[in-house]
Coordinates of N, CA and C in Angstrom, one line a residue:
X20 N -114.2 -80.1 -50.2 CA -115.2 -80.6 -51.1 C -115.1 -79.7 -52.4
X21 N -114.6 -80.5 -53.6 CA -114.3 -79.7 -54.9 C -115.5 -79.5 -55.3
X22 N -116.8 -80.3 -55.5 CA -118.2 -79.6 -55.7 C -118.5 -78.3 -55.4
X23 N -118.2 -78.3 -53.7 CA -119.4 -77.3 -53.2 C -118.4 -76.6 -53.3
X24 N -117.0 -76.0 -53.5 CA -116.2 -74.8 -53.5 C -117.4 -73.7 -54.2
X25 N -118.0 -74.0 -55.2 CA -118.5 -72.6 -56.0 C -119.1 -72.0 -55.0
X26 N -120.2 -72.9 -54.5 CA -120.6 -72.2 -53.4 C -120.4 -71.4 -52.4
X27 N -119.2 -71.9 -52.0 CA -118.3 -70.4 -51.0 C -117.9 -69.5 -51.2
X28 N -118.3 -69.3 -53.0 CA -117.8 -68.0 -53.6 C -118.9 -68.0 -54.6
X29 N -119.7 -67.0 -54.4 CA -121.0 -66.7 -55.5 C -120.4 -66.4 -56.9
X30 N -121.5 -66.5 -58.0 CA -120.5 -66.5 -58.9 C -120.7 -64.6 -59.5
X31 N -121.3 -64.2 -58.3 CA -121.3 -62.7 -59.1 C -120.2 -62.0 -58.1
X32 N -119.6 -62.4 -57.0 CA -118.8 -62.2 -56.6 C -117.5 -62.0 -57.8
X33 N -117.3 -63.5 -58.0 CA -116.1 -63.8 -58.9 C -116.5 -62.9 -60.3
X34 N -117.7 -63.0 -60.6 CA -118.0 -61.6 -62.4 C -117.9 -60.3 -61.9
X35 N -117.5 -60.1 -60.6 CA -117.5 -58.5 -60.3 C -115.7 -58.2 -60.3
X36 N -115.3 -59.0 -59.6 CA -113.9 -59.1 -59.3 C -113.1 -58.9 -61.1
X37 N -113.6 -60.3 -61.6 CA -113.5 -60.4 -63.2 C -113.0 -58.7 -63.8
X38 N -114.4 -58.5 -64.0 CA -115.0 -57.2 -64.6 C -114.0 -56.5 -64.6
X39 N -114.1 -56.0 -63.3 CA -112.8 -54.6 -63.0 C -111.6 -55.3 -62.7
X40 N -111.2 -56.4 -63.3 CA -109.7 -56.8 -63.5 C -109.6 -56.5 -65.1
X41 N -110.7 -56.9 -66.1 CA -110.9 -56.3 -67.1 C -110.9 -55.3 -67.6
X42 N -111.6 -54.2 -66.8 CA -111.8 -52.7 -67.2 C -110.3 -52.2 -66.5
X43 N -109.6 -52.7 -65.5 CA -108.4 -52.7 -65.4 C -107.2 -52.5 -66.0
X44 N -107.2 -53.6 -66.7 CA -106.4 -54.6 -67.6 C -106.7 -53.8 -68.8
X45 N -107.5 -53.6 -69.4 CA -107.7 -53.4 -71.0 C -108.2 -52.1 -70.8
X46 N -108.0 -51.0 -69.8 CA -108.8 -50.0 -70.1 C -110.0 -49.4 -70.6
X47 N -110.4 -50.6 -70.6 CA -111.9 -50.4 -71.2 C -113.3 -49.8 -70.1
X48 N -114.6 -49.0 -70.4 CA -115.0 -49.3 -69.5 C -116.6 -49.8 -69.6
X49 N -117.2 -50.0 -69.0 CA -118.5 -50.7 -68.8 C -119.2 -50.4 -69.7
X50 N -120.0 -51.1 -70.4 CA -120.8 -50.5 -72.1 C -120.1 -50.7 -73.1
X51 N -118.6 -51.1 -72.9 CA -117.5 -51.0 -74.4 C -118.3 -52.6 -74.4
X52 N -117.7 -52.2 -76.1 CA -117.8 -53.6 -76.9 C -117.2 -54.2 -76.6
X53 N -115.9 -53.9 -76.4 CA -114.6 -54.5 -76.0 C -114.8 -55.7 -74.7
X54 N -115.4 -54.6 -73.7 CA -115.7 -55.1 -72.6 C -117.4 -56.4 -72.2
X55 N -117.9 -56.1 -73.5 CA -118.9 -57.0 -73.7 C -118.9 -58.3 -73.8
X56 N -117.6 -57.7 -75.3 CA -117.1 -59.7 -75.7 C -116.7 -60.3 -74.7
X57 N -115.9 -59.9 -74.2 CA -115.2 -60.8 -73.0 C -116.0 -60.6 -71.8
X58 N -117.2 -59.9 -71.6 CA -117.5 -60.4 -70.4 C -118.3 -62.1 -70.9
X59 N -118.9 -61.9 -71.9 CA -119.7 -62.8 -72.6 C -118.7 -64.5 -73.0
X60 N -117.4 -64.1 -73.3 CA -116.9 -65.4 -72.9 C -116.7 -65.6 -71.4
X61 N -116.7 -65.1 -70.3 CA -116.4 -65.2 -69.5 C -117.9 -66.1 -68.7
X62 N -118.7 -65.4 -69.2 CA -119.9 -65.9 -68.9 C -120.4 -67.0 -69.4
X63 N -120.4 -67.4 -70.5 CA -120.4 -68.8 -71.8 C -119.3 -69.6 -70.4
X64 N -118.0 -69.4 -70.2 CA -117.0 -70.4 -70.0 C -117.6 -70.6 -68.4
X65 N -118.2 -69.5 -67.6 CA -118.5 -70.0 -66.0 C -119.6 -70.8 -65.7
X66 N -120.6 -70.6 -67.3 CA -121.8 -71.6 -67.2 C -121.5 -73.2 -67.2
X67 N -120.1 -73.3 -68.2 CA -119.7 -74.6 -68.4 C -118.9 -74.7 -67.6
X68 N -117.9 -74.4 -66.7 CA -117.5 -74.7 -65.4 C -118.6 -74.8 -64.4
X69 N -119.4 -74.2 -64.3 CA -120.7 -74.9 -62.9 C -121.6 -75.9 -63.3
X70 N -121.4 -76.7 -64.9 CA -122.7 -77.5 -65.5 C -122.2 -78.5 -65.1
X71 N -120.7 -78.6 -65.3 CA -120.0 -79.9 -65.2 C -119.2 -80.1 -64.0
X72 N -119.0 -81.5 -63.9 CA -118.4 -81.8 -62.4 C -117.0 -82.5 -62.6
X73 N -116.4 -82.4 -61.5 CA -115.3 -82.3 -61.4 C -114.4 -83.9 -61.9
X74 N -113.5 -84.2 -62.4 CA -112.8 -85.3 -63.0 C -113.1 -86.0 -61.4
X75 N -113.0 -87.4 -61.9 CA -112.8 -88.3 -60.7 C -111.4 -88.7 -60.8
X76 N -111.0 -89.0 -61.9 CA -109.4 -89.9 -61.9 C -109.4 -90.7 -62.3
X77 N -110.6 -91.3 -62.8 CA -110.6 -92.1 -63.6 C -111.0 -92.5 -65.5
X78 N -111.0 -91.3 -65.6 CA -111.3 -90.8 -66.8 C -110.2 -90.7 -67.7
X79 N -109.8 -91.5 -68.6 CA -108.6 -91.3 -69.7 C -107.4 -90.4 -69.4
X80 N -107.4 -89.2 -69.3 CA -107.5 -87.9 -69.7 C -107.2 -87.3 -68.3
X81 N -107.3 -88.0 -67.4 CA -107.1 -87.2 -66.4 C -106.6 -89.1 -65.0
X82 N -106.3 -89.8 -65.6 CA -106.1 -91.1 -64.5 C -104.4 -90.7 -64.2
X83 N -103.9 -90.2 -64.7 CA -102.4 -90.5 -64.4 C -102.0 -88.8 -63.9
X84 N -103.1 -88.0 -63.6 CA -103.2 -86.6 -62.3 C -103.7 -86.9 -61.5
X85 N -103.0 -86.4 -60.3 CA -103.5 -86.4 -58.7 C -104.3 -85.0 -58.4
X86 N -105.6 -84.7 -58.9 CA -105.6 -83.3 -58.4 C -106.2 -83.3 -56.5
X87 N -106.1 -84.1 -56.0 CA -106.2 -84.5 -54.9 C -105.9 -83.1 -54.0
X88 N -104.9 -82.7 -54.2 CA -104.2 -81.5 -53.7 C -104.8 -80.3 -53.8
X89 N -106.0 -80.3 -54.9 CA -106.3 -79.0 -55.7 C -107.6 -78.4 -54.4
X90 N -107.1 -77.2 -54.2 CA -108.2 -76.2 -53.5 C -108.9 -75.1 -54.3
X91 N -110.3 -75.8 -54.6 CA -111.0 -75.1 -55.4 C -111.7 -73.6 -55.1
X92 N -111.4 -74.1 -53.7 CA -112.0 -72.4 -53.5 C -110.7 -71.6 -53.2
X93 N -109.7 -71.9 -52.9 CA -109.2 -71.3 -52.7 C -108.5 -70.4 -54.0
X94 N -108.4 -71.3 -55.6 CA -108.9 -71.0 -56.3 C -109.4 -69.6 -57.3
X95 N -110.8 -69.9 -56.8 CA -111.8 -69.2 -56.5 C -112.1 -67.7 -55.8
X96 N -110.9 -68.1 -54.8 CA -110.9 -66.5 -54.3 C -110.1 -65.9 -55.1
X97 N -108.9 -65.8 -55.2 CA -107.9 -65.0 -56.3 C -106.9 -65.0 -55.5
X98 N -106.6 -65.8 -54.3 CA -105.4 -65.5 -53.3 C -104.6 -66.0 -54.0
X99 N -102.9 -65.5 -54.4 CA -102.2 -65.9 -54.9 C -101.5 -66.4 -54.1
X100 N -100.1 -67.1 -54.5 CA -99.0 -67.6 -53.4 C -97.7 -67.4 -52.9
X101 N -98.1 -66.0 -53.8 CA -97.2 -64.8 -53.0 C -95.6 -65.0 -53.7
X102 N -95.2 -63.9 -53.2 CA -93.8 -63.3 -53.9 C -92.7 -64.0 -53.5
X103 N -91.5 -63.8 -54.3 CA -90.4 -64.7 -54.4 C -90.2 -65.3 -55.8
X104 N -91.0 -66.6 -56.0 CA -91.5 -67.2 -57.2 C -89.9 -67.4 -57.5
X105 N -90.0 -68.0 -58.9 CA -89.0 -68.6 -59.8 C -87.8 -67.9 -59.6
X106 N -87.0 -68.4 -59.5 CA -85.1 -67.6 -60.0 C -84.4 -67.7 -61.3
X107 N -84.6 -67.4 -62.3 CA -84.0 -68.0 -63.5 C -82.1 -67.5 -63.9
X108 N -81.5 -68.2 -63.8 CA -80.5 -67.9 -64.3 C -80.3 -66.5 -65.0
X109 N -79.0 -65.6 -64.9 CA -79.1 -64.5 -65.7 C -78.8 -64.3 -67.0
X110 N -78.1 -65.9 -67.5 CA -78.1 -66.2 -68.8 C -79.6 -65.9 -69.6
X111 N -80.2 -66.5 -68.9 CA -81.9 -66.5 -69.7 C -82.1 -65.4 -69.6
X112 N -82.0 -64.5 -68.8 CA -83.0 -63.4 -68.8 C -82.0 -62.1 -69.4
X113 N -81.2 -62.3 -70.1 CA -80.4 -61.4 -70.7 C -80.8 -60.8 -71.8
X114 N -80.4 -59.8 -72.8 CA -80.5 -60.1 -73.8 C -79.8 -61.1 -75.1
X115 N -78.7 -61.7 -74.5 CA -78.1 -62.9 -75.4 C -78.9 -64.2 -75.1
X116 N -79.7 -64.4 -74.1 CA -80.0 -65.4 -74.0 C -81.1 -66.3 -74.7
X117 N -81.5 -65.1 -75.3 CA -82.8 -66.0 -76.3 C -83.3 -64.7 -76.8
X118 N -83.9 -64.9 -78.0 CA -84.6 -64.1 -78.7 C -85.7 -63.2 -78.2
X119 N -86.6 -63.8 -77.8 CA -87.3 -63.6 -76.9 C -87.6 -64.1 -75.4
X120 N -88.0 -63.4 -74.5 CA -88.3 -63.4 -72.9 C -89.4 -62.6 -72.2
X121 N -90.7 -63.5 -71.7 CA -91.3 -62.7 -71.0 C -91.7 -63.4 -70.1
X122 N -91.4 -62.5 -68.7 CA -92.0 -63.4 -67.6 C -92.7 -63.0 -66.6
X123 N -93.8 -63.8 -66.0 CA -94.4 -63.1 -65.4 C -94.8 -63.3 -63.5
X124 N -95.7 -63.0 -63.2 CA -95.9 -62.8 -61.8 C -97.0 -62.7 -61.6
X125 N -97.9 -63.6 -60.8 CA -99.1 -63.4 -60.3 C -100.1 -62.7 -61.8
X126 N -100.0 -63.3 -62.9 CA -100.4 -62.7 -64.1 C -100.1 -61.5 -64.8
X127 N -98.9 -60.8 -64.2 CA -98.5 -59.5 -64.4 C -97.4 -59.7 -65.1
X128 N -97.1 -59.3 -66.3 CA -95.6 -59.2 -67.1 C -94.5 -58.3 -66.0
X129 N -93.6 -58.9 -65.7 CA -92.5 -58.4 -65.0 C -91.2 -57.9 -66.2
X130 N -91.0 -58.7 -67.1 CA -90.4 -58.2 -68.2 C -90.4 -58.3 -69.0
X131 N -90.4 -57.8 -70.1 CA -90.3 -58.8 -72.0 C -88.8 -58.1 -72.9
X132 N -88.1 -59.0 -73.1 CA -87.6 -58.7 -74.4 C -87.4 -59.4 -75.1
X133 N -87.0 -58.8 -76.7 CA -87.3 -59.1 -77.9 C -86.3 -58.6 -79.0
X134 N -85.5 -59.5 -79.4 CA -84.4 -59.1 -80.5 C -85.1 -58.0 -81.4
X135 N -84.2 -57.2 -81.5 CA -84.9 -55.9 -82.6 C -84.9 -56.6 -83.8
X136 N -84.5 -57.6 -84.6 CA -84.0 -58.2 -85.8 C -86.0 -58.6 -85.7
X137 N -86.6 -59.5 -84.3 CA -87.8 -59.8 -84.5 C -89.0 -58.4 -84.2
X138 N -88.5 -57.1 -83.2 CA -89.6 -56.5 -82.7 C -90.2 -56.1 -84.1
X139 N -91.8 -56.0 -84.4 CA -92.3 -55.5 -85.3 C -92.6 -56.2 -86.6
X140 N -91.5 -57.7 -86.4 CA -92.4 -58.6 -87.5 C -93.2 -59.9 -87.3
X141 N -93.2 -59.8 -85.7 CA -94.1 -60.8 -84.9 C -95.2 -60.7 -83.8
X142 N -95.3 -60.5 -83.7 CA -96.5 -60.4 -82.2 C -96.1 -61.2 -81.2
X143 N -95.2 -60.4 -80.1 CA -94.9 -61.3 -78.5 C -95.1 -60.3 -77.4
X144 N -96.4 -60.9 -76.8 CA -96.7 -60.2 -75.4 C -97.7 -60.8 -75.1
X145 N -98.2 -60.1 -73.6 CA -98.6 -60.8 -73.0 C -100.2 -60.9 -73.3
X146 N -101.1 -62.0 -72.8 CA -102.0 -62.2 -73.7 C -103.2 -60.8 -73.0
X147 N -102.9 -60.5 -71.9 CA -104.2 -59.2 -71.5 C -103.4 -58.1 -72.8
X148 N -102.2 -57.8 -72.7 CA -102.0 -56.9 -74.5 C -102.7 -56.9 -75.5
X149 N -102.4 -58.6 -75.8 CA -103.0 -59.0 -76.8 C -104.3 -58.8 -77.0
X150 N -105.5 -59.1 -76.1 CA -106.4 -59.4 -76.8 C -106.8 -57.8 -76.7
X151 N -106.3 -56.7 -76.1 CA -106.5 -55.1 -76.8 C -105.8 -55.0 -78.1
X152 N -104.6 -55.3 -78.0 CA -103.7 -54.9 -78.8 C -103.9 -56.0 -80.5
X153 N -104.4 -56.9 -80.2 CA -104.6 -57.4 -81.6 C -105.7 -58.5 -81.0
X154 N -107.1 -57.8 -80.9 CA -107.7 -58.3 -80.7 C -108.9 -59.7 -81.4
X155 N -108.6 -59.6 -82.7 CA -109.1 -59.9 -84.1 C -108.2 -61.6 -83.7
X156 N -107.0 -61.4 -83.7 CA -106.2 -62.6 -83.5 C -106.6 -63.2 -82.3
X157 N -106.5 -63.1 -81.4 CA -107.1 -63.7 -79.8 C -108.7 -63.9 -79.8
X158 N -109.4 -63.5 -80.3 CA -110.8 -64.0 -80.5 C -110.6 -65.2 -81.3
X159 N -109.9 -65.2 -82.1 CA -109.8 -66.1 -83.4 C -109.5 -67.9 -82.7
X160 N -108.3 -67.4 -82.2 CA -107.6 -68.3 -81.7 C -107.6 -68.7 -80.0
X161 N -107.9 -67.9 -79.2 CA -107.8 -68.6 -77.6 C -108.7 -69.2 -77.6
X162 N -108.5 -70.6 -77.3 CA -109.2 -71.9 -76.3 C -109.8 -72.3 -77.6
X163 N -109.0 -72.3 -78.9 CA -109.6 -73.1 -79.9 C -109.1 -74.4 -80.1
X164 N -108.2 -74.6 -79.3 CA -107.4 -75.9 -79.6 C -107.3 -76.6 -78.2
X165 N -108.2 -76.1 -77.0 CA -107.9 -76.9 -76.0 C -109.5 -76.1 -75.3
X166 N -110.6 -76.5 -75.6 CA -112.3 -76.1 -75.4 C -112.7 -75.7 -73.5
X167 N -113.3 -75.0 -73.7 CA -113.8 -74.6 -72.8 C -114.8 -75.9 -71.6
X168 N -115.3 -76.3 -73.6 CA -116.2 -77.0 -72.9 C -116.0 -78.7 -73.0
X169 N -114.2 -78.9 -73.1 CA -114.4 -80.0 -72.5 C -114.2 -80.7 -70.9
X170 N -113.5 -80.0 -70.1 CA -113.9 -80.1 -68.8 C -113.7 -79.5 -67.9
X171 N -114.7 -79.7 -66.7 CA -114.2 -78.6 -66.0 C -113.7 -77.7 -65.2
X172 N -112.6 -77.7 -65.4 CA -111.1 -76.9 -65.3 C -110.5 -76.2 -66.5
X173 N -111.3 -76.7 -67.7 CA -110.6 -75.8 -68.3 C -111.9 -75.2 -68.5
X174 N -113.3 -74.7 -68.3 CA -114.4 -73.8 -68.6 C -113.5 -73.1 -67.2
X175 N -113.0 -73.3 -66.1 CA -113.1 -72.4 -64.8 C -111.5 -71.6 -65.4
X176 N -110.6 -72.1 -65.9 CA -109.6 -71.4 -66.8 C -109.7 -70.2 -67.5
X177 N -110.5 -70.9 -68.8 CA -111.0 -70.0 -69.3 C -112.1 -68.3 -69.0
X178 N -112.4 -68.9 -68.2 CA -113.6 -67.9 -67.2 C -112.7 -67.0 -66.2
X179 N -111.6 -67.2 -66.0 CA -111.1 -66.7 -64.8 C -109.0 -66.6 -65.3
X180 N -109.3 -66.8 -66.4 CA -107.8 -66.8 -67.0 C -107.0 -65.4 -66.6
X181 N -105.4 -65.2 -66.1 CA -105.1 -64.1 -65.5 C -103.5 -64.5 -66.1
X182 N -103.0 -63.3 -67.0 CA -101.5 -64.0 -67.3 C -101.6 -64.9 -68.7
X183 N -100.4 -65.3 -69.1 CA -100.3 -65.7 -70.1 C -99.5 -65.2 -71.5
X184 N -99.1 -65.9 -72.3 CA -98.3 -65.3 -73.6 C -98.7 -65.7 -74.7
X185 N -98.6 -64.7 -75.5 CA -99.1 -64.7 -77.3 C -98.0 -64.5 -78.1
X186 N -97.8 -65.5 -78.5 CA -96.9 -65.5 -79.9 C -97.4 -65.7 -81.6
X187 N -97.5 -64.8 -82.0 CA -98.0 -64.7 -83.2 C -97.4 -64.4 -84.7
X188 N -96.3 -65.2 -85.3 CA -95.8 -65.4 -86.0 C -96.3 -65.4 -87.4
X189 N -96.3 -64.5 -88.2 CA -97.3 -64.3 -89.5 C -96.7 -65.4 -90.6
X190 N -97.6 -65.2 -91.8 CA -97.1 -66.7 -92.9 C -96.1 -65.9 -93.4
X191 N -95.0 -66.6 -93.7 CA -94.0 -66.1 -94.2 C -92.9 -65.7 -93.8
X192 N -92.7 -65.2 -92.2 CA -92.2 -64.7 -91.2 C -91.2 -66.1 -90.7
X193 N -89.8 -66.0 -90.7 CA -89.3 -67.3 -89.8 C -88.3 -66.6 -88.7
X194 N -88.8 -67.2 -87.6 CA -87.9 -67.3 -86.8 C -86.9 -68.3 -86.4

């Protein structure tokens, strides 16, 4: 039952877990500003994940996904699906194989590299870097082009978001 999943996991459960993946993650600790903003989006995004219910399939936007398969609590808990994951060719993950490369694991960067021609005139890493590391830009810009609050999977995304990449290419800058 995709409804009652929240239920089997309180939601101060999941803001405690959050937090100290936070204060983890970003070094920050309890009282920072740092750690305020984002508990406060996290909080904004879990209110609009529990207001709203879940797509039926028949909805525009969502008729041609099967989330049929989707385990909400499981989810919910943080259980990942464990190690092995992806094999990519060694071409790609070289340094000849692309300019840039970062890839990750269970939301953990496993590697990044970056043509020296680009390090230093772009911003590429991973997005828990980012939003310490250039924080001004990641406020600015995450979930401004795809809302928290239009359904909800993306409020429980946003609220619970783990992993991810930032590419930030300034005006004037071509890659």
């Amino acid at each position: 039952d995709l409804e009652g999943a929240t239920g089997q996991l309180g939601r101060t459960d999941v803001q405690d877990e959050y937090l100290g993946r936070l204060q983890s993650l970003f070094g920050v600790t309890t009282g920072s500003t740092q750690l305020s903003t984002l508990a406060n989006r996290f909080e904004d995004a879990w209110r609009t994940f529990e207001a709203m219910s879940m797509p039926t399939g028949l909805e525009e936007e969502w008729r041609r996904t099967d989330i049929g398969g989707f385990d909400l609590g499981r989810a919910l808990s943080g259980e990942r699906a464990g190690r092995g994951g992806l094999r990519l060719p060694a071409e790609l993950t070289g340094p000849g194989g692309a300019d840039g490369l970062l890839l990750q694991q269970d939301g953990v960067t496993t590697q990044r590299y970056l043509t020296p021609a680009l390090e230093g005139r772009i911003a590429f890493t991973d997005l828990h870097s980012a939003a310490r590391d250039y924080a001004g830009l990641v406020r600015e810009r995450l979930h401004s082009l795809v809302l928290p609050t239009d359904w909800k999977l993306q409020g429980l995304q946003a609220a619970l978001w783990s992993g991810g990449c930032f590419l930030y290419v300034p005006k004037g800058v071509e890659i």
